[in-house]
Coordinates of C-alpha atoms and ligand atoms in Angstrom, one line a residue:
X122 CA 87.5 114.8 117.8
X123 CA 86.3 116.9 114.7
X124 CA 89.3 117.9 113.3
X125 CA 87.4 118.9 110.1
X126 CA 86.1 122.3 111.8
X127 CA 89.8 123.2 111.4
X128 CA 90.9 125.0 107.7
X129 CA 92.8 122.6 105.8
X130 CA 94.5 122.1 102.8
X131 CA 95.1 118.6 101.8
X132 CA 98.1 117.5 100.3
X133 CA 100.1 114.9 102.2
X134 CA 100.1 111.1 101.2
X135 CA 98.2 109.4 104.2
X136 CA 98.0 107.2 105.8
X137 CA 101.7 107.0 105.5
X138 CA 102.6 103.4 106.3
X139 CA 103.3 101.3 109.3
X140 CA 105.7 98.9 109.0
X141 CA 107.3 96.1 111.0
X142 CA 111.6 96.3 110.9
X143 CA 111.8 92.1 110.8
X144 CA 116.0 92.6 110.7
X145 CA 117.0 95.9 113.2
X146 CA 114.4 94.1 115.8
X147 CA 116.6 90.5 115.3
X148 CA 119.8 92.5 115.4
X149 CA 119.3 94.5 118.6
X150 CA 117.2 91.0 120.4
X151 CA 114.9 93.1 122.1
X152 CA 111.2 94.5 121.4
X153 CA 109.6 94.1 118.0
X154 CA 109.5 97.2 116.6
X155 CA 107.7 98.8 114.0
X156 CA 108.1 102.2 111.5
X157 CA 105.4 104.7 111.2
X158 CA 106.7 106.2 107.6
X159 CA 106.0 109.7 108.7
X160 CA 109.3 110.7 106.0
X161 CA 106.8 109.5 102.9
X162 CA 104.1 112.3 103.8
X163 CA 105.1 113.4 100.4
X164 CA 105.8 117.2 99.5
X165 CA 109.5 117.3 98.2
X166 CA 110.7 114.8 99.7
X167 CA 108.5 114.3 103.2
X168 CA 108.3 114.7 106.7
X169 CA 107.0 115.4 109.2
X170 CA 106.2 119.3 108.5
X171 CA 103.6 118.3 105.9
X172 CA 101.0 117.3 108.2
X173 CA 101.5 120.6 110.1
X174 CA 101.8 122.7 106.9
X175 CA 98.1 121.1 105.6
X176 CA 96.4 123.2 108.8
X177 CA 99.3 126.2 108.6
X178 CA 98.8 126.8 104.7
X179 CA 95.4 126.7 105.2
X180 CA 95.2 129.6 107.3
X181 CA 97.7 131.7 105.1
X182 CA 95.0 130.9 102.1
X183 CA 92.0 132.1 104.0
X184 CA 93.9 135.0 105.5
X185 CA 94.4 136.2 101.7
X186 CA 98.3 135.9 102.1
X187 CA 100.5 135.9 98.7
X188 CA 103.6 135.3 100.4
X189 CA 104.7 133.4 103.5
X190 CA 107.8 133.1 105.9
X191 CA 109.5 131.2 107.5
X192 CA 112.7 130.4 109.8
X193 CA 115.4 127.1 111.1
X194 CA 118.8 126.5 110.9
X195 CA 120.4 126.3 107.3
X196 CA 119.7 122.4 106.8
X197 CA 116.0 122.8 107.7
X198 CA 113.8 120.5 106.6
X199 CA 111.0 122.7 107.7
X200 CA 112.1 125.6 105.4
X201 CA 112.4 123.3 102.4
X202 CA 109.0 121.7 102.9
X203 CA 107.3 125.3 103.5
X204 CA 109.3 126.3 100.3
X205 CA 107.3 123.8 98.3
X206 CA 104.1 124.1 99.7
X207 CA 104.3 127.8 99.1
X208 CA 105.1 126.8 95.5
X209 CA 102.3 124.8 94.8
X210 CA 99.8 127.4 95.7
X211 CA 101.7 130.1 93.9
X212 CA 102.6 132.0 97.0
X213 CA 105.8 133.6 97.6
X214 CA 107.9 132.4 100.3
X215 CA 111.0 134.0 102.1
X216 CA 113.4 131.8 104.7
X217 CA 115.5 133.3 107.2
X218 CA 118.4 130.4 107.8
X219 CA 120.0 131.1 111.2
X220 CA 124.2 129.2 111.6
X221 CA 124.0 127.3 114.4
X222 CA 127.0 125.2 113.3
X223 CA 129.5 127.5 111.9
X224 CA 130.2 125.1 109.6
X225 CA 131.5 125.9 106.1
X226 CA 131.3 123.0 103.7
X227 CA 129.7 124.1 100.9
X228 CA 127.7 121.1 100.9
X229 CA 126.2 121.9 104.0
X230 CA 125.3 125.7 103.2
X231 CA 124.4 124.6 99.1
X232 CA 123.0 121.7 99.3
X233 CA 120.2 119.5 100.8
X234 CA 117.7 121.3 102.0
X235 CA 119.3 124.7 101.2
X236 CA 119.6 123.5 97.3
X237 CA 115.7 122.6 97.6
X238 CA 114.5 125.5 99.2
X239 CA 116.1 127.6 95.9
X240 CA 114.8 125.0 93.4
X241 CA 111.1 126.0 95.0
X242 CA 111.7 129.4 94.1
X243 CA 112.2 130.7 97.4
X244 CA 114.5 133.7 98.6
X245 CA 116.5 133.2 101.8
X246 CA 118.5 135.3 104.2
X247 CA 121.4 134.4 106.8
X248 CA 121.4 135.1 110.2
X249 CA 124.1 134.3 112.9
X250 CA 123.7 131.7 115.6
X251 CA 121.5 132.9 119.1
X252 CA 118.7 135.6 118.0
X253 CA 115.3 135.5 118.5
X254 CA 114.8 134.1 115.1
X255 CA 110.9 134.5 115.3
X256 CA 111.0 138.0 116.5
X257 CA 113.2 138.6 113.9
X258 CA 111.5 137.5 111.1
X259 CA 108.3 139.5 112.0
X260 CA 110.6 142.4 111.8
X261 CA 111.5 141.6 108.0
X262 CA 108.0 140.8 107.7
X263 CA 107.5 144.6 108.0
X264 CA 109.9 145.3 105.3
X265 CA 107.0 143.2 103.2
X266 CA 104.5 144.3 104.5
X267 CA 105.4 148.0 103.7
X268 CA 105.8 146.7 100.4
X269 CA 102.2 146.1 100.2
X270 CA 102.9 142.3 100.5
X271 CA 100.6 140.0 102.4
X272 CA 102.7 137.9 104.7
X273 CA 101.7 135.0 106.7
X274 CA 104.4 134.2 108.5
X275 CA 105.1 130.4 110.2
X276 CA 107.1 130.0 113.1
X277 CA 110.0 127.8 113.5
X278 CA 109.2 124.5 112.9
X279 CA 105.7 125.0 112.1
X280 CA 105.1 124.5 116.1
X281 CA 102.0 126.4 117.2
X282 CA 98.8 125.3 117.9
X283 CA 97.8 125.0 114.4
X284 CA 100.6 123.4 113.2
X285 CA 100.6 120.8 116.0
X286 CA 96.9 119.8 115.1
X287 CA 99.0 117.9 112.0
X288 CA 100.1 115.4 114.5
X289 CA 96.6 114.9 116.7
X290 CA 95.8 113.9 113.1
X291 CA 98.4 111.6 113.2
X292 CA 97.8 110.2 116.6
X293 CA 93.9 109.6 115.3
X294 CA 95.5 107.4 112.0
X295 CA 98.3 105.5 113.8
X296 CA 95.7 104.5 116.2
X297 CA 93.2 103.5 113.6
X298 CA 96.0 101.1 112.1
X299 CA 96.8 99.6 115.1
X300 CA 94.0 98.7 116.3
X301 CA 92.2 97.4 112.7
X302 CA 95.8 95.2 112.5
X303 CA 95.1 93.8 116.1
X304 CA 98.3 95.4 117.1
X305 CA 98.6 96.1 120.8
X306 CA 101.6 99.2 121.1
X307 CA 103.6 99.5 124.1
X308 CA 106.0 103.2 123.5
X309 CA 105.9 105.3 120.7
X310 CA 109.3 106.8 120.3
X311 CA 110.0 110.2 117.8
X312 CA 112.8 113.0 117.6
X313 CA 111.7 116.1 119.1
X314 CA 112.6 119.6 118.3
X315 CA 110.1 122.7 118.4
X316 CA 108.0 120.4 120.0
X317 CA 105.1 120.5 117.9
X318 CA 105.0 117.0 116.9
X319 CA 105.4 115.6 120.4
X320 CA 102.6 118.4 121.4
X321 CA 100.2 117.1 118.7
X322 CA 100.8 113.6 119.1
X323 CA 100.4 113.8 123.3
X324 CA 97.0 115.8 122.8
X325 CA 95.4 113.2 120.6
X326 CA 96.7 110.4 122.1
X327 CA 95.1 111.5 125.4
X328 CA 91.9 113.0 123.7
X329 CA 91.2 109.4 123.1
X330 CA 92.2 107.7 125.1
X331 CA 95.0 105.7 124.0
X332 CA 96.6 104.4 126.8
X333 CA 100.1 104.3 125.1
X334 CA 103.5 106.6 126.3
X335 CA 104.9 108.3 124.2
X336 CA 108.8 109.3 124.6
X337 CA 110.5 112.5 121.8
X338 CA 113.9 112.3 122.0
X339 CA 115.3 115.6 122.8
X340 CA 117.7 117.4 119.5
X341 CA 118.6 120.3 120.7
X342 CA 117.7 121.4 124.4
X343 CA 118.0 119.9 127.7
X344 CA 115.1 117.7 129.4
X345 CA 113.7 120.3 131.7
X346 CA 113.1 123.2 128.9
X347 CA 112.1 120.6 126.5
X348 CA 108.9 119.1 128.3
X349 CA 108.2 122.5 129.6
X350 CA 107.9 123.9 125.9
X351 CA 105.9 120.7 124.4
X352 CA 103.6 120.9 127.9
X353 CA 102.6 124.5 126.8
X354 CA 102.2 124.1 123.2
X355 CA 100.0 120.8 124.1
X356 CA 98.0 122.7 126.6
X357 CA 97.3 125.6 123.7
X358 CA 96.8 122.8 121.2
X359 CA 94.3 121.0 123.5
X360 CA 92.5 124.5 124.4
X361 CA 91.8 124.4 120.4
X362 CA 90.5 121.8 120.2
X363 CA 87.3 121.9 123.1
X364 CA 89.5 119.7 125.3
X365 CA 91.4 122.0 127.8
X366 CA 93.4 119.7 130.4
X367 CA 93.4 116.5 128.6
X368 CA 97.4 116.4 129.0
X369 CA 98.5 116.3 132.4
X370 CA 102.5 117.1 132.7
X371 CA 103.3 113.9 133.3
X372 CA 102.2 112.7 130.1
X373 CA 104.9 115.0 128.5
X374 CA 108.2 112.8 128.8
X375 CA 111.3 113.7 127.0
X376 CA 114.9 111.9 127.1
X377 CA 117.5 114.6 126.3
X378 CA 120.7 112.3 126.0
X379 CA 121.4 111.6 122.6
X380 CA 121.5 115.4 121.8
X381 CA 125.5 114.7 121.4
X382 CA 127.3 118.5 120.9
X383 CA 124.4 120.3 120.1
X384 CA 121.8 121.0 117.7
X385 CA 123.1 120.3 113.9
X386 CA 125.9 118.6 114.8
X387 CA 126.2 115.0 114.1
X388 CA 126.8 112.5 117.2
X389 CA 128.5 108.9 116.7
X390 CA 125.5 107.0 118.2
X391 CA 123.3 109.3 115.5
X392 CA 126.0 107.8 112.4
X393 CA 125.6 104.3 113.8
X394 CA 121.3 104.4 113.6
X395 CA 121.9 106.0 110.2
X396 CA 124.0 103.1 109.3
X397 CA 122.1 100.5 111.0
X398 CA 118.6 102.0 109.8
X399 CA 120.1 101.9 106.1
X400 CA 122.1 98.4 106.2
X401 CA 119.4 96.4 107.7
X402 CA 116.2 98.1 106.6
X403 CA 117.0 100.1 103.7
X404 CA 115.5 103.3 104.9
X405 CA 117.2 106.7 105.3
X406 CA 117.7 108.4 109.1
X407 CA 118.6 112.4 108.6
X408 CA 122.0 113.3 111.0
X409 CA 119.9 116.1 112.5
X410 CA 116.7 114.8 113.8
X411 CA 115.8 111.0 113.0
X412 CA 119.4 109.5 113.4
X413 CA 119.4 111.1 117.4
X414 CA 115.3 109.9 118.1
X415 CA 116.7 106.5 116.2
X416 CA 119.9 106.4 118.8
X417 CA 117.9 106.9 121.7
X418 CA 115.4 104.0 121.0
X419 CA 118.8 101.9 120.1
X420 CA 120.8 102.8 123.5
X421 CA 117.3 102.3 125.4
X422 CA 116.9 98.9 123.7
X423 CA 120.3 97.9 124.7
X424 CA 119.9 99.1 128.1
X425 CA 117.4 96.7 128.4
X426 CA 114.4 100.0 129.1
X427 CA 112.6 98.9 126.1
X428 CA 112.5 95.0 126.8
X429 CA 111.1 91.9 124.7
X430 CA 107.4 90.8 124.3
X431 CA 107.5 94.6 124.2
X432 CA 105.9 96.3 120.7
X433 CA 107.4 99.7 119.7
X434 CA 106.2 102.2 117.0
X435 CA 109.5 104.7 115.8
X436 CA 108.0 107.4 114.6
X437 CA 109.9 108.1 111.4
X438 CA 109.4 112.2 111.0
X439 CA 111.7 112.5 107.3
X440 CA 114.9 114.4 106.6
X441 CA 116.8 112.4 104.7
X442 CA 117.3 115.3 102.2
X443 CA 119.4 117.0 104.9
X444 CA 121.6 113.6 104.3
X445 CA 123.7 115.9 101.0
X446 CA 123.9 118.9 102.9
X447 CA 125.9 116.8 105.8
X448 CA 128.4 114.2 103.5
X449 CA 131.3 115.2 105.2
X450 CA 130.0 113.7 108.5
X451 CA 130.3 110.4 107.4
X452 CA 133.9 110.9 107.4
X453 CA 134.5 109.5 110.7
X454 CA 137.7 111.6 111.6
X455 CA 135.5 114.8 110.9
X456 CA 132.8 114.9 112.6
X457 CA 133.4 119.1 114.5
X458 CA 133.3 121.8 113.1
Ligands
PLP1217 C1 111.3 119.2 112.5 C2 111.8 117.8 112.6 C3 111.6 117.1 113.8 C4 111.1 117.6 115.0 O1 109.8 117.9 115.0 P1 109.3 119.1 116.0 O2 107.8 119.2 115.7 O3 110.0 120.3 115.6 O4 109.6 118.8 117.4 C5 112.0 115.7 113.7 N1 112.5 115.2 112.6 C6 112.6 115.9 111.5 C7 113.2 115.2 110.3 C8 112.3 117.2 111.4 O5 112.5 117.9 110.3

């Protein structure tokens, strides 16, 4: 697959490492299972939207753009790591952060992510909970562009087919470490969102042939609308790329159980993989994304879906900055809104 055909502007620390936890696989008894440090990409902390933002940022450049947009909720990790790309090639960058908590700390709507995005230089604008955040950011992209700005503007998430070529990247590198370390992989499990990762990931996987599943853990809708949206944006993705109907929609599997109260909000079986992830391995889970893909592999463990002998790669796709905009969750008696 000649990914190099594709505008790119590198910048992410890869390969990111893969890593066997010796003391969560002992504590839960069951498969060995091993980190892919997707969270060290690099870029202001890391994560996962580096890797998209490489092929994005790229296309902003050659499309001459001086600023670029984006939108997520107000802890997104996307909108920080978009804010700091933008500032490394001296491009403008303007956020629109939709509420889809309601919540009101002021650590949650100052800092983390939202503290970051400022420190970047960029601007941001609030918008309540339910919109068509994509159409309306196109709208303000108007108000720019009548301003005689060039705007690029990135969709939620950075999940279209450009974006999700980051992660048939990924897919190509994992499976280069696995097989020069001898390592025969049995799941790979990640958090899924805008579906872009799971997208990128399912397209190269099955471009060559891996032969592995591969199960997102659903953070926001149920499993239905979830595979449906990752099904489409692997079909575009794969359409890229020369390979139209690679994925089949049964490669596209999503488990939509550990999504807790909704999107944002932080679920108990989330707190215990933060815990659990930071007692025994010393690495940090995010309450939004990572800590609900980390509770689903735990639960499925324990359940006895994912079964010893078995070897399991956790996609580890960042966040951990989102951790200071969300310290009042670890107050167990405080966990709604
Ligand atoms: C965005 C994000 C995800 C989800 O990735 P999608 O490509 O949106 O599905 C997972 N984890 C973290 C930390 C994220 O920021």
């Amino acid at each position: 697959m000649h990914l190099a055909r594709f505008p790119r502007h590198f910048l992410a620390h890869l390969p990111t490492p893969l890593e066997r936890l010796d003391r969560l696989t002992a504590e839960l008894g069951g498969p060995e299972i091993w980190i892919k440090r997707d969270d060290c990409t690099g870029l202001s902390t890391g994560g996962n939207k580096t890797r998209k933002l490489e092929f994005l940022m790229a296309e902003a450049e050659a499309a001459g753009a001086d600023m670029v947009m984006t939108q997520g909720a107000t802890q997104s990790n996307h909108a920080r790591q978009t804010a700091a790309f933008a500032a490394k090639l001296g491009m403008a960058c303007h956020i629109l952060l939709e509420d889809r908590t309601g919540y009101n700390h002021a650590s949650y709507n100052q800092n983390g992510n939202v503290l970051l995005d400022h420190l970047h230089g960029a601007t941001t604008e609030k918008r309540p909970a339910g919109g068509d955040m994509n159409a309306e950011m196109e709208k303000v992209a108007e108000r720019f562009r009548a301003e005689g700005r060039k705007v690029y503007t990135i969709p939620g998430g950075g999940s279209n087919p450009t974006g999700a070529l980051g992660y048939v990247n990924c897919a190509f590198e994992l499976l280069g470490q696995v097989n020069d370390r001898g390592l025969r992989v049995d799941h790979i499990v990640h958090a899924t969102g805008s579906a872009g990762t799971q997208a990128g990931l399912i397209t190269g996987l099955k471009a060559i042939n891996a032969g592995i599943p591969l199960l997102g853990v659903g953070v926001r809708a149920p499993k239905p609308k979830q595979e449906e949206n990752v099904f489409a944006l692997a079909l575009a993705t794969a359409e890229k790329l020369g390979c139209a109907g690679v994925v089949q929609r049964g490669d596209v599997v999503a488990n939509c159980d550990y999504v807790g109260d909704g999107y944002g909000i932080p679920s108990e079986s989330g707190l215990e993989a933060i815990r659990l992830f930071a007692g025994l391995e010393g690495i940090l889970l995010d309450p939004v994304y990572s800590a609900k893909g980390a509770a689903g592999l735990i639960d499925l463990i324990r359940k006895g879906h994912f079964k010893k002998g078995e070897r399991i790669v956790f996609l580890h796709t960042g966040g951990a900055a989102g951790l200071f905009g969300y310290d009042f969750a670890f107050d167990f008696g405080n966990l709604r809104r």
